[in-house]
Amino acid sequence: VCIHRVRSCSSVRSVKSKYVCVFDRSALNFSHQQRLLRTSAVSCGQIVQFKLSDIGEGITEVTVKEWYIKEGDSVSQFDSICEVQSDKASVTITSRYDGVIRKLHYSIDEIAFVGKPLVDIEIDASKGVASEEDVVETPPMSHEEHTHQEIKGHKTLATPAVRRLAMENNIKLSEVVGTGKDNRILKEDILNYLAKQTGAILPPSPKAEIIPPLPKSETVPAAPKDKARKIPVPVSRPIVFSGKDKTEPVTGFQKAMVKTMSAALKIPHFGYCDEIDLTQLVQLREDLKPLAEIRGVKLSFMPFFIKAASLGLLQYPILNASLDENCQNVTYKASHNIGVAMDTEQGLIVPNVKNVQVCSVFDIAAELNRLQSLGSAGQLGTSDLTGGTFTLSNIGTIGGTYAKPVILPPEVAIGALGKIQVLPRFNGKGEVFKAQVMNVSWSADHRVIDGATMARFSNLWKSYLENPASMLLDLK
């Protein structure tokens, strides 16, 4: 028996010889041997370099926007580690292991590369979850310390939206009991857990029941409005003049914009403009706004524009198509994934509403509310920003009447909407009346779309908006 170090708890002296060789077991058999002998154990933990995996869409590098953990924190599988932003979307990275964070390889706003280490995680080697090429040197740790830091996590199933909700409320998914299929954690599980922690009473889900229209005698009184048209006031910011040139790298959504617009310049654009009388639509929206607010949705004009465009695309599917790079094949898209250009602090982004052809105006409004909230927070995912087949850009929210929109390849058409103006117009009797007029500017890929097709589509879209009741005949 070879013992590296023997200490006597009942004696001041200690034996520090390198080896004490005992050939007879009885030589160590004395009354207090359990108290007098103690051997130091070394843990079998391993440090795994958790590498940034390929997140698709040909992305090779991302910017680290936020860390959800710090060195020394314990994590379980599927716990959020950090949020990264590519030139197309923001993505939340989750852990593949149970263990303790030992090192963060990047700081905030640094560029992380796909395939390179993101964090170092110490795991229990006895579980055998790490491949040998990912394991780096392991610092010695006492058995007692390892026991306290060992995480006994379990696999949690949840959608990204549910994980985001849990993260915003500082809730660990491993502590929530899932009620979905295969113990999947649902949004209701997070809300119920939060209610138990805070003692709050949760209101019923707005989707659980459909609230009928209120009688005229009980209609919600509209708030008094200033009849004078509001003029947008420029936002003044303090100007700091340094007198020196400043160079910044092109990153994030701006980098995607450079790449997309460079490809768009190869497309021969055909332009077409018209004006739309939205007088009836303005009145219809005013009537429906209180009902939408009761359901928790803000109703703008954009859902009507999007739905009318989808009805027009059913008649002219060539505008909902894509052309391959060699200009040999045209693919007609079955889904109407209509993109909406948004101006955010991160730059121009174009999320899209999926499957508009089977959505109601209310469904579109609810989805737009969700996309606008995520866009303002810079949290739009890849699924929200990809797969678009047709685009509308509402430049009128900022100002202006006409524009020259640039097509987003591989799409073949895009529309730019101007601001709504109160202008005098003539009716069928030659009388002047006050009309709500909006201008629209279309751009189409002239390689596959001719001017007549673009004009007919625009006229059909215009007729739906000028006579909103006519949309009822084609709604599905």
GROMACS .gro file of C-alpha atoms in nm:
model
  476
    1VAL     CA    1   0.000   0.000   0.000
    2CYS     CA    2   0.149   0.333  -0.106
    3ILE     CA    3   0.023   0.647   0.067
    4HIS     CA    4   0.142   0.988  -0.048
    5ARG     CA    5   0.076   1.162   0.283
    6VAL     CA    6  -0.018   1.039   0.631
    7ARG     CA    7  -0.125   1.279   0.903
    8SER     CA    8  -0.198   1.202   1.266
    9CYS     CA    9  -0.490   1.387   1.414
   10SER     CA   10  -0.380   1.298   1.771
   11SER     CA   11  -0.019   1.396   1.730
   12VAL     CA   12   0.155   1.721   1.643
   13ARG     CA   13   0.404   1.537   1.425
   14SER     CA   14   0.315   1.440   1.069
   15VAL     CA   15   0.481   1.197   0.836
   16LYS     CA   16   0.585   1.376   0.515
   17SER     CA   17   0.792   1.113   0.350
   18LYS     CA   18   0.730   1.066  -0.018
   19TYR     CA   19   0.623   0.705   0.018
   20VAL     CA   20   0.544   0.485   0.317
   21CYS     CA   21   0.557   0.123   0.208
   22VAL     CA   22   0.358  -0.120   0.420
   23PHE     CA   23   0.366  -0.485   0.329
   24ASP     CA   24   0.145  -0.608   0.609
   25ARG     CA   25  -0.214  -0.489   0.637
   26SER     CA   26  -0.200  -0.533   1.014
   27ALA     CA   27   0.063  -0.260   1.034
   28LEU     CA   28  -0.208  -0.005   0.971
   29ASN     CA   29  -0.464  -0.168   1.195
   30PHE     CA   30  -0.477   0.051   1.504
   31SER     CA   31  -0.765   0.186   1.704
   32HIS     CA   32  -0.811   0.527   1.544
   33GLN     CA   33  -0.712   0.458   1.190
   34GLN     CA   34  -1.032   0.602   1.047
   35ARG     CA   35  -0.962   0.929   1.221
   36LEU     CA   36  -0.589   0.928   1.176
   37LEU     CA   37  -0.576   0.858   0.801
   38ARG     CA   38  -0.733   1.068   0.528
   39THR     CA   39  -0.661   1.061   0.156
   40SER     CA   40  -0.738   1.349  -0.080
   41ALA     CA   41  -0.967   1.264  -0.372
   42VAL     CA   42  -0.948   1.436  -0.709
   43SER     CA   43  -1.265   1.490  -0.909
   44CYS     CA   44  -1.308   1.351  -1.257
   45GLY     CA   45  -1.466   1.671  -1.403
   46GLN     CA   46  -1.393   1.769  -1.762
   47ILE     CA   47  -1.382   2.110  -1.925
   48VAL     CA   48  -1.578   2.105  -2.252
   49GLN     CA   49  -1.540   2.378  -2.509
   50PHE     CA   50  -1.895   2.447  -2.621
   51LYS     CA   51  -1.855   2.563  -2.981
   52LEU     CA   52  -2.089   2.791  -3.173
   53SER     CA   53  -2.284   2.566  -3.407
   54ASP     CA   54  -2.397   2.649  -3.758
   55ILE     CA   55  -2.723   2.844  -3.724
   56GLY     CA   56  -2.809   2.813  -4.093
   57GLU     CA   57  -2.861   3.056  -4.380
   58GLY     CA   58  -2.488   3.047  -4.459
   59ILE     CA   59  -2.402   3.253  -4.150
   60THR     CA   60  -2.034   3.228  -4.051
   61GLU     CA   61  -2.005   3.498  -3.785
   62VAL     CA   62  -2.232   3.665  -3.530
   63THR     CA   63  -2.214   3.948  -3.279
   64VAL     CA   64  -2.257   3.864  -2.911
   65LYS     CA   65  -2.533   4.098  -2.788
   66GLU     CA   66  -2.602   3.968  -2.437
   67TRP     CA   67  -2.479   3.704  -2.192
   68TYR     CA   68  -2.738   3.531  -1.975
   69ILE     CA   69  -2.475   3.359  -1.761
   70LYS     CA   70  -2.139   3.444  -1.605
   71GLU     CA   71  -1.834   3.246  -1.504
   72GLY     CA   72  -1.914   3.017  -1.211
   73ASP     CA   73  -2.286   2.984  -1.292
   74SER     CA   74  -2.446   2.641  -1.314
   75VAL     CA   75  -2.644   2.554  -1.627
   76SER     CA   76  -2.861   2.268  -1.740
   77GLN     CA   77  -2.934   2.140  -2.088
   78PHE     CA   78  -3.139   2.383  -2.298
   79ASP     CA   79  -3.076   2.674  -2.059
   80SER     CA   80  -3.012   3.003  -2.241
   81ILE     CA   81  -2.644   3.098  -2.258
   82CYS     CA   82  -2.635   3.411  -2.472
   83GLU     CA   83  -2.805   3.602  -2.751
   84VAL     CA   84  -2.618   3.656  -3.075
   85GLN     CA   85  -2.710   3.867  -3.376
   86SER     CA   86  -2.621   3.783  -3.732
   87ASP     CA   87  -2.680   3.993  -4.041
   88LYS     CA   88  -3.025   3.832  -4.067
   89ALA     CA   89  -3.167   3.767  -3.721
   90SER     CA   90  -3.115   3.744  -3.346
   91VAL     CA   91  -3.068   3.392  -3.209
   92THR     CA   92  -3.064   3.262  -2.851
   93ILE     CA   93  -2.792   2.999  -2.792
   94THR     CA   94  -2.879   2.725  -2.541
   95SER     CA   95  -2.656   2.482  -2.355
   96ARG     CA   96  -2.608   2.121  -2.462
   97TYR     CA   97  -2.464   2.014  -2.127
   98ASP     CA   98  -2.527   2.015  -1.755
   99GLY     CA   99  -2.237   2.175  -1.574
  100VAL     CA  100  -2.061   2.489  -1.452
  101ILE     CA  101  -1.949   2.780  -1.671
  102ARG     CA  102  -1.572   2.821  -1.641
  103LYS     CA  103  -1.488   3.069  -1.918
  104LEU     CA  104  -1.658   3.310  -2.157
  105HIS     CA  105  -1.458   3.344  -2.478
  106TYR     CA  106  -1.619   3.670  -2.596
  107SER     CA  107  -1.728   4.002  -2.454
  108ILE     CA  108  -2.040   4.199  -2.545
  109ASP     CA  109  -2.038   4.326  -2.908
  110GLU     CA  110  -1.745   4.104  -3.004
  111ILE     CA  111  -1.758   3.891  -3.320
  112ALA     CA  112  -1.798   3.516  -3.260
  113PHE     CA  113  -1.725   3.268  -3.536
  114VAL     CA  114  -1.914   2.949  -3.618
  115GLY     CA  115  -1.715   2.642  -3.513
  116LYS     CA  116  -1.506   2.832  -3.256
  117PRO     CA  117  -1.541   2.792  -2.875
  118LEU     CA  118  -1.811   3.006  -2.719
  119VAL     CA  119  -1.784   2.904  -2.353
  120ASP     CA  120  -1.603   2.643  -2.144
  121ILE     CA  121  -1.835   2.422  -1.941
  122GLU     CA  122  -1.719   2.183  -1.670
  123ILE     CA  123  -1.918   1.862  -1.676
  124ASP     CA  124  -1.918   1.532  -1.492
  125ALA     CA  125  -1.695   1.300  -1.697
  126SER     CA  126  -1.869   0.992  -1.556
  127LYS     CA  127  -2.176   1.080  -1.763
  128GLY     CA  128  -1.972   1.051  -2.080
  129VAL     CA  129  -2.149   1.325  -2.271
  130ALA     CA  130  -1.842   1.498  -2.406
  131SER     CA  131  -1.644   1.393  -2.708
  132GLU     CA  132  -1.269   1.365  -2.658
  133GLU     CA  133  -1.183   1.641  -2.904
  134ASP     CA  134  -1.391   1.892  -2.704
  135VAL     CA  135  -1.226   1.818  -2.369
  136VAL     CA  136  -0.952   2.050  -2.242
  137GLU     CA  137  -0.741   2.033  -1.929
  138THR     CA  138  -0.928   1.981  -1.602
  139PRO     CA  139  -0.819   2.168  -1.288
  140PRO     CA  140  -0.810   1.955  -0.969
  141MET     CA  141  -1.108   1.994  -0.739
  142SER     CA  142  -1.191   1.836  -0.408
  143HIS     CA  143  -1.471   1.581  -0.396
  144GLU     CA  144  -1.671   1.796  -0.156
  145GLU     CA  145  -1.651   2.101  -0.383
  146HIS     CA  146  -1.744   1.894  -0.687
  147THR     CA  147  -2.049   1.754  -0.511
  148HIS     CA  148  -2.181   2.102  -0.432
  149GLN     CA  149  -2.133   2.226  -0.788
  150GLU     CA  150  -2.267   1.921  -0.967
  151ILE     CA  151  -2.594   1.993  -1.153
  152LYS     CA  152  -2.855   1.721  -1.173
  153GLY     CA  153  -3.055   1.877  -1.453
  154HIS     CA  154  -3.301   1.716  -1.690
  155LYS     CA  155  -3.402   1.772  -2.048
  156THR     CA  156  -3.663   2.044  -2.091
  157LEU     CA  157  -3.877   2.091  -2.400
  158ALA     CA  158  -4.007   2.439  -2.483
  159THR     CA  159  -4.047   2.669  -2.782
  160PRO     CA  160  -3.818   2.974  -2.823
  161ALA     CA  161  -4.106   3.204  -2.729
  162VAL     CA  162  -4.157   3.015  -2.401
  163ARG     CA  163  -3.783   3.023  -2.329
  164ARG     CA  164  -3.782   3.396  -2.393
  165LEU     CA  165  -4.072   3.445  -2.149
  166ALA     CA  166  -3.894   3.241  -1.884
  167MET     CA  167  -3.571   3.432  -1.934
  168GLU     CA  168  -3.743   3.772  -1.907
  169ASN     CA  169  -3.891   3.668  -1.571
  170ASN     CA  170  -3.570   3.503  -1.442
  171ILE     CA  171  -3.731   3.160  -1.430
  172LYS     CA  172  -3.527   2.841  -1.473
  173LEU     CA  173  -3.706   2.597  -1.700
  174SER     CA  174  -3.578   2.306  -1.492
  175GLU     CA  175  -3.799   2.430  -1.206
  176VAL     CA  176  -4.119   2.443  -1.411
  177VAL     CA  177  -4.345   2.139  -1.457
  178GLY     CA  178  -4.454   2.103  -1.820
  179THR     CA  179  -4.812   2.006  -1.898
  180GLY     CA  180  -4.772   1.964  -2.274
  181LYS     CA  181  -4.693   1.655  -2.477
  182ASP     CA  182  -4.379   1.474  -2.354
  183ASN     CA  183  -4.374   1.717  -2.057
  184ARG     CA  184  -4.323   2.011  -2.290
  185ILE     CA  185  -4.335   2.345  -2.108
  186LEU     CA  186  -4.611   2.571  -2.238
  187LYS     CA  187  -4.666   2.943  -2.199
  188GLU     CA  188  -4.943   2.873  -1.948
  189ASP     CA  189  -4.698   2.672  -1.734
  190ILE     CA  190  -4.464   2.972  -1.712
  191LEU     CA  191  -4.751   3.207  -1.625
  192ASN     CA  192  -4.886   2.969  -1.361
  193TYR     CA  193  -4.540   2.930  -1.208
  194LEU     CA  194  -4.498   3.306  -1.204
  195ALA     CA  195  -4.839   3.348  -1.042
  196LYS     CA  196  -4.746   3.106  -0.763
  197GLN     CA  197  -4.426   3.299  -0.696
  198THR     CA  198  -4.591   3.642  -0.693
  199GLY     CA  199  -4.941   3.551  -0.579
  200ALA     CA  200  -5.093   3.722  -0.882
  201ILE     CA  201  -5.424   3.619  -1.034
  202LEU     CA  202  -5.384   3.562  -1.406
  203PRO     CA  203  -5.656   3.686  -1.642
  204PRO     CA  204  -5.806   3.432  -1.884
  205SER     CA  205  -5.645   3.404  -2.224
  206PRO     CA  206  -5.803   3.643  -2.479
  207LYS     CA  207  -5.821   3.357  -2.731
  208ALA     CA  208  -6.040   3.148  -2.505
  209GLU     CA  209  -6.355   3.328  -2.601
  210ILE     CA  210  -6.476   3.552  -2.881
  211ILE     CA  211  -6.634   3.871  -2.756
  212PRO     CA  212  -6.936   3.971  -2.964
  213PRO     CA  213  -6.978   4.330  -3.088
  214LEU     CA  214  -7.123   4.566  -2.835
  215PRO     CA  215  -7.471   4.712  -2.889
  216LYS     CA  216  -7.477   5.071  -3.009
  217SER     CA  217  -7.605   5.187  -2.672
  218GLU     CA  218  -7.303   5.027  -2.501
  219THR     CA  219  -7.033   5.115  -2.746
  220VAL     CA  220  -6.706   5.229  -2.601
  221PRO     CA  221  -6.693   5.609  -2.616
  222ALA     CA  222  -6.416   5.726  -2.839
  223ALA     CA  223  -6.153   5.948  -2.686
  224PRO     CA  224  -6.172   6.310  -2.802
  225LYS     CA  225  -5.932   6.373  -3.087
  226ASP     CA  226  -5.774   6.685  -3.213
  227LYS     CA  227  -5.920   6.739  -3.557
  228ALA     CA  228  -5.614   6.929  -3.670
  229ARG     CA  229  -5.372   6.701  -3.850
  230LYS     CA  230  -5.063   6.629  -3.646
  231ILE     CA  231  -4.742   6.742  -3.808
  232PRO     CA  232  -4.439   6.524  -3.728
  233VAL     CA  233  -4.181   6.718  -3.532
  234PRO     CA  234  -3.815   6.636  -3.600
  235VAL     CA  235  -3.641   6.487  -3.298
  236SER     CA  236  -3.351   6.707  -3.198
  237ARG     CA  237  -3.049   6.534  -3.050
  238PRO     CA  238  -2.745   6.690  -2.886
  239ILE     CA  239  -2.468   6.723  -3.140
  240VAL     CA  240  -2.119   6.623  -3.033
  241PHE     CA  241  -1.851   6.755  -3.266
  242SER     CA  242  -1.518   6.582  -3.217
  243GLY     CA  243  -1.342   6.711  -3.528
  244LYS     CA  244  -1.207   6.364  -3.608
  245ASP     CA  245  -1.308   6.104  -3.864
  246LYS     CA  246  -1.458   5.786  -3.728
  247THR     CA  247  -1.450   5.446  -3.897
  248GLU     CA  248  -1.692   5.170  -3.796
  249PRO     CA  249  -1.723   4.818  -3.938
  250VAL     CA  250  -2.037   4.722  -4.129
  251THR     CA  251  -2.209   4.463  -3.909
  252GLY     CA  252  -2.546   4.317  -3.822
  253PHE     CA  253  -2.852   4.410  -4.024
  254GLN     CA  254  -2.660   4.683  -4.205
  255LYS     CA  255  -2.427   4.417  -4.344
  256ALA     CA  256  -2.727   4.217  -4.467
  257MET     CA  257  -2.867   4.531  -4.629
  258VAL     CA  258  -2.541   4.587  -4.821
  259LYS     CA  259  -2.544   4.229  -4.947
  260THR     CA  260  -2.913   4.227  -5.042
  261MET     CA  261  -2.916   4.564  -5.216
  262SER     CA  262  -2.603   4.476  -5.413
  263ALA     CA  263  -2.786   4.172  -5.549
  264ALA     CA  264  -3.103   4.379  -5.610
  265LEU     CA  265  -2.919   4.617  -5.844
  266LYS     CA  266  -2.884   4.333  -6.092
  267ILE     CA  267  -3.264   4.325  -6.135
  268PRO     CA  268  -3.422   4.547  -6.406
  269HIS     CA  269  -3.688   4.738  -6.212
  270PHE     CA  270  -4.020   4.843  -6.360
  271GLY     CA  271  -4.208   5.117  -6.171
  272TYR     CA  272  -4.582   5.189  -6.151
  273CYS     CA  273  -4.763   5.445  -5.932
  274ASP     CA  274  -5.125   5.520  -5.849
  275GLU     CA  275  -5.341   5.685  -5.583
  276ILE     CA  276  -5.602   5.514  -5.366
  277ASP     CA  277  -5.913   5.670  -5.213
  278LEU     CA  278  -5.926   5.523  -4.863
  279THR     CA  279  -6.227   5.720  -4.739
  280GLN     CA  280  -6.443   5.410  -4.679
  281LEU     CA  281  -6.153   5.212  -4.532
  282VAL     CA  282  -6.073   5.491  -4.286
  283GLN     CA  283  -6.432   5.480  -4.158
  284LEU     CA  284  -6.431   5.100  -4.140
  285ARG     CA  285  -6.111   5.096  -3.936
  286GLU     CA  286  -6.254   5.350  -3.692
  287ASP     CA  287  -6.554   5.123  -3.640
  288LEU     CA  288  -6.341   4.811  -3.584
  289LYS     CA  289  -6.067   4.961  -3.365
  290PRO     CA  290  -6.264   4.934  -3.035
  291LEU     CA  291  -6.343   4.567  -3.103
  292ALA     CA  292  -5.979   4.491  -3.177
  293GLU     CA  293  -5.866   4.671  -2.862
  294ILE     CA  294  -6.108   4.463  -2.654
  295ARG     CA  295  -5.932   4.154  -2.793
  296GLY     CA  296  -5.595   4.305  -2.707
  297VAL     CA  297  -5.482   4.390  -3.062
  298LYS     CA  298  -5.395   4.728  -3.209
  299LEU     CA  299  -5.560   4.760  -3.552
  300SER     CA  300  -5.380   4.969  -3.813
  301PHE     CA  301  -5.434   5.006  -4.187
  302MET     CA  302  -5.154   4.762  -4.267
  303PRO     CA  303  -5.356   4.440  -4.210
  304PHE     CA  304  -5.608   4.558  -4.472
  305PHE     CA  305  -5.328   4.642  -4.718
  306ILE     CA  306  -5.169   4.301  -4.663
  307LYS     CA  307  -5.493   4.104  -4.697
  308ALA     CA  308  -5.593   4.294  -5.012
  309ALA     CA  309  -5.251   4.218  -5.160
  310SER     CA  310  -5.295   3.848  -5.083
  311LEU     CA  311  -5.635   3.844  -5.257
  312GLY     CA  312  -5.471   4.009  -5.557
  313LEU     CA  313  -5.187   3.756  -5.560
  314LEU     CA  314  -5.443   3.476  -5.594
  315GLN     CA  315  -5.541   3.629  -5.928
  316TYR     CA  316  -5.186   3.720  -6.036
  317PRO     CA  317  -4.956   3.448  -5.891
  318ILE     CA  318  -4.659   3.561  -6.100
  319LEU     CA  319  -4.610   3.844  -5.849
  320ASN     CA  320  -4.574   3.586  -5.571
  321ALA     CA  321  -4.297   3.397  -5.748
  322SER     CA  322  -3.918   3.380  -5.755
  323LEU     CA  323  -3.663   3.360  -6.036
  324ASP     CA  324  -3.349   3.149  -6.005
  325GLU     CA  325  -3.003   3.300  -6.050
  326ASN     CA  326  -2.963   3.161  -6.401
  327CYS     CA  327  -3.303   3.298  -6.506
  328GLN     CA  328  -3.409   2.953  -6.623
  329ASN     CA  329  -3.693   2.868  -6.385
  330VAL     CA  330  -3.978   3.057  -6.219
  331THR     CA  331  -4.114   2.913  -5.893
  332TYR     CA  332  -4.471   3.006  -5.801
  333LYS     CA  333  -4.497   3.016  -5.424
  334ALA     CA  334  -4.799   2.849  -5.266
  335SER     CA  335  -4.779   3.054  -4.945
  336HIS     CA  336  -4.828   3.429  -4.930
  337ASN     CA  337  -4.554   3.528  -4.684
  338ILE     CA  338  -4.588   3.904  -4.711
  339GLY     CA  339  -4.300   4.106  -4.570
  340VAL     CA  340  -4.336   4.440  -4.397
  341ALA     CA  341  -4.038   4.676  -4.398
  342MET     CA  342  -3.963   4.815  -4.051
  343ASP     CA  343  -3.734   5.099  -3.950
  344THR     CA  344  -3.559   5.003  -3.625
  345GLU     CA  345  -3.255   5.116  -3.429
  346GLN     CA  346  -3.066   4.821  -3.580
  347GLY     CA  347  -3.152   4.939  -3.933
  348LEU     CA  348  -3.398   4.823  -4.199
  349ILE     CA  349  -3.548   4.481  -4.132
  350VAL     CA  350  -3.823   4.301  -4.324
  351PRO     CA  351  -4.009   4.038  -4.119
  352ASN     CA  352  -4.298   3.866  -4.291
  353VAL     CA  353  -4.646   3.747  -4.199
  354LYS     CA  354  -4.671   3.380  -4.290
  355ASN     CA  355  -4.959   3.225  -4.490
  356VAL     CA  356  -5.164   3.540  -4.529
  357GLN     CA  357  -5.388   3.358  -4.779
  358VAL     CA  358  -5.548   3.165  -4.489
  359CYS     CA  359  -5.540   3.446  -4.229
  360SER     CA  360  -5.814   3.688  -4.133
  361VAL     CA  361  -5.756   4.061  -4.100
  362PHE     CA  362  -5.757   4.019  -3.723
  363ASP     CA  363  -5.500   3.736  -3.742
  364ILE     CA  364  -5.272   3.956  -3.952
  365ALA     CA  365  -5.310   4.246  -3.708
  366ALA     CA  366  -5.216   4.023  -3.412
  367GLU     CA  367  -4.910   3.889  -3.595
  368LEU     CA  368  -4.802   4.242  -3.691
  369ASN     CA  369  -4.824   4.346  -3.326
  370ARG     CA  370  -4.596   4.057  -3.233
  371LEU     CA  371  -4.343   4.132  -3.507
  372GLN     CA  372  -4.335   4.503  -3.424
  373SER     CA  373  -4.273   4.431  -3.055
  374LEU     CA  374  -3.988   4.193  -3.133
  375GLY     CA  375  -3.848   4.427  -3.396
  376SER     CA  376  -3.836   4.720  -3.154
  377ALA     CA  377  -3.650   4.503  -2.903
  378GLY     CA  378  -3.416   4.360  -3.166
  379GLN     CA  379  -3.532   4.006  -3.092
  380LEU     CA  380  -3.670   3.889  -3.426
  381GLY     CA  381  -3.577   3.531  -3.507
  382THR     CA  382  -3.455   3.380  -3.831
  383SER     CA  383  -3.797   3.230  -3.906
  384ASP     CA  384  -3.955   3.577  -3.887
  385LEU     CA  385  -3.707   3.731  -4.129
  386THR     CA  386  -3.678   3.459  -4.393
  387GLY     CA  387  -3.914   3.298  -4.640
  388GLY     CA  388  -4.080   3.616  -4.768
  389THR     CA  389  -4.253   3.604  -5.108
  390PHE     CA  390  -4.390   3.961  -5.148
  391THR     CA  391  -4.317   4.287  -4.967
  392LEU     CA  392  -4.499   4.607  -4.868
  393SER     CA  393  -4.307   4.906  -4.731
  394ASN     CA  394  -4.509   5.167  -4.544
  395ILE     CA  395  -4.289   5.472  -4.588
  396GLY     CA  396  -4.589   5.693  -4.515
  397THR     CA  397  -4.550   5.647  -4.139
  398ILE     CA  398  -4.245   5.871  -4.166
  399GLY     CA  399  -4.357   6.094  -4.452
  400GLY     CA  400  -4.360   6.129  -4.827
  401THR     CA  401  -4.601   6.026  -5.099
  402TYR     CA  402  -4.410   5.845  -5.374
  403ALA     CA  403  -4.098   5.627  -5.358
  404LYS     CA  404  -3.887   5.395  -5.570
  405PRO     CA  405  -3.878   5.071  -5.369
  406VAL     CA  406  -3.603   4.819  -5.437
  407ILE     CA  407  -3.699   4.454  -5.482
  408LEU     CA  408  -3.574   4.207  -5.221
  409PRO     CA  409  -3.435   3.909  -5.414
  410PRO     CA  410  -3.546   3.638  -5.478
  411GLU     CA  411  -3.884   3.815  -5.474
  412VAL     CA  412  -4.011   3.978  -5.794
  413ALA     CA  413  -4.232   4.264  -5.667
  414ILE     CA  414  -4.255   4.521  -5.387
  415GLY     CA  415  -4.489   4.808  -5.301
  416ALA     CA  416  -4.421   5.134  -5.115
  417LEU     CA  417  -4.713   5.305  -4.943
  418GLY     CA  418  -4.720   5.683  -4.894
  419LYS     CA  419  -4.889   5.882  -4.621
  420ILE     CA  420  -5.267   5.928  -4.615
  421GLN     CA  421  -5.365   6.285  -4.704
  422VAL     CA  422  -5.696   6.471  -4.691
  423LEU     CA  423  -5.739   6.610  -5.043
  424PRO     CA  424  -6.031   6.749  -5.250
  425ARG     CA  425  -6.168   6.514  -5.515
  426PHE     CA  426  -6.473   6.503  -5.746
  427ASN     CA  427  -6.750   6.245  -5.714
  428GLY     CA  428  -6.962   6.105  -5.999
  429LYS     CA  429  -7.188   6.411  -5.994
  430GLY     CA  430  -6.900   6.652  -6.030
  431GLU     CA  431  -6.921   6.763  -5.668
  432VAL     CA  432  -6.611   6.828  -5.460
  433PHE     CA  433  -6.573   6.617  -5.148
  434LYS     CA  434  -6.304   6.552  -4.887
  435ALA     CA  435  -6.117   6.231  -4.967
  436GLN     CA  436  -5.856   6.030  -4.776
  437VAL     CA  437  -5.593   5.969  -5.045
  438MET     CA  438  -5.286   5.747  -5.032
  439ASN     CA  439  -5.026   5.701  -5.306
  440VAL     CA  440  -4.866   5.365  -5.384
  441SER     CA  441  -4.546   5.296  -5.578
  442TRP     CA  442  -4.483   4.948  -5.719
  443SER     CA  443  -4.157   4.798  -5.842
  444ALA     CA  444  -4.152   4.472  -6.037
  445ASP     CA  445  -3.888   4.250  -6.192
  446HIS     CA  446  -3.927   4.336  -6.560
  447ARG     CA  447  -3.767   4.007  -6.665
  448VAL     CA  448  -4.080   3.812  -6.567
  449ILE     CA  449  -4.349   4.078  -6.504
  450ASP     CA  450  -4.477   4.314  -6.771
  451GLY     CA  451  -4.636   4.654  -6.713
  452ALA     CA  452  -4.989   4.538  -6.793
  453THR     CA  453  -4.978   4.265  -6.527
  454MET     CA  454  -4.848   4.506  -6.266
  455ALA     CA  455  -5.119   4.761  -6.353
  456ARG     CA  456  -5.400   4.502  -6.337
  457PHE     CA  457  -5.281   4.375  -6.001
  458SER     CA  458  -5.263   4.730  -5.869
  459ASN     CA  459  -5.616   4.803  -5.992
  460LEU     CA  460  -5.753   4.493  -5.821
  461TRP     CA  461  -5.571   4.577  -5.496
  462LYS     CA  462  -5.703   4.932  -5.525
  463SER     CA  463  -6.062   4.816  -5.573
  464TYR     CA  464  -6.048   4.604  -5.255
  465LEU     CA  465  -5.928   4.901  -5.049
  466GLU     CA  466  -6.163   5.159  -5.199
  467ASN     CA  467  -6.460   4.924  -5.148
  468PRO     CA  468  -6.367   4.719  -4.837
  469ALA     CA  469  -6.702   4.537  -4.840
  470SER     CA  470  -6.602   4.373  -5.170
  471MET     CA  471  -6.327   4.185  -4.986
  472LEU     CA  472  -6.594   3.978  -4.810
  473LEU     CA  473  -6.671   3.795  -5.134
  474ASP     CA  474  -6.319   3.656  -5.159
  475LEU     CA  475  -6.215   3.619  -4.795
  476LYS     CA  476  -6.130   3.265  -4.686
   0.00000   0.00000   0.00000
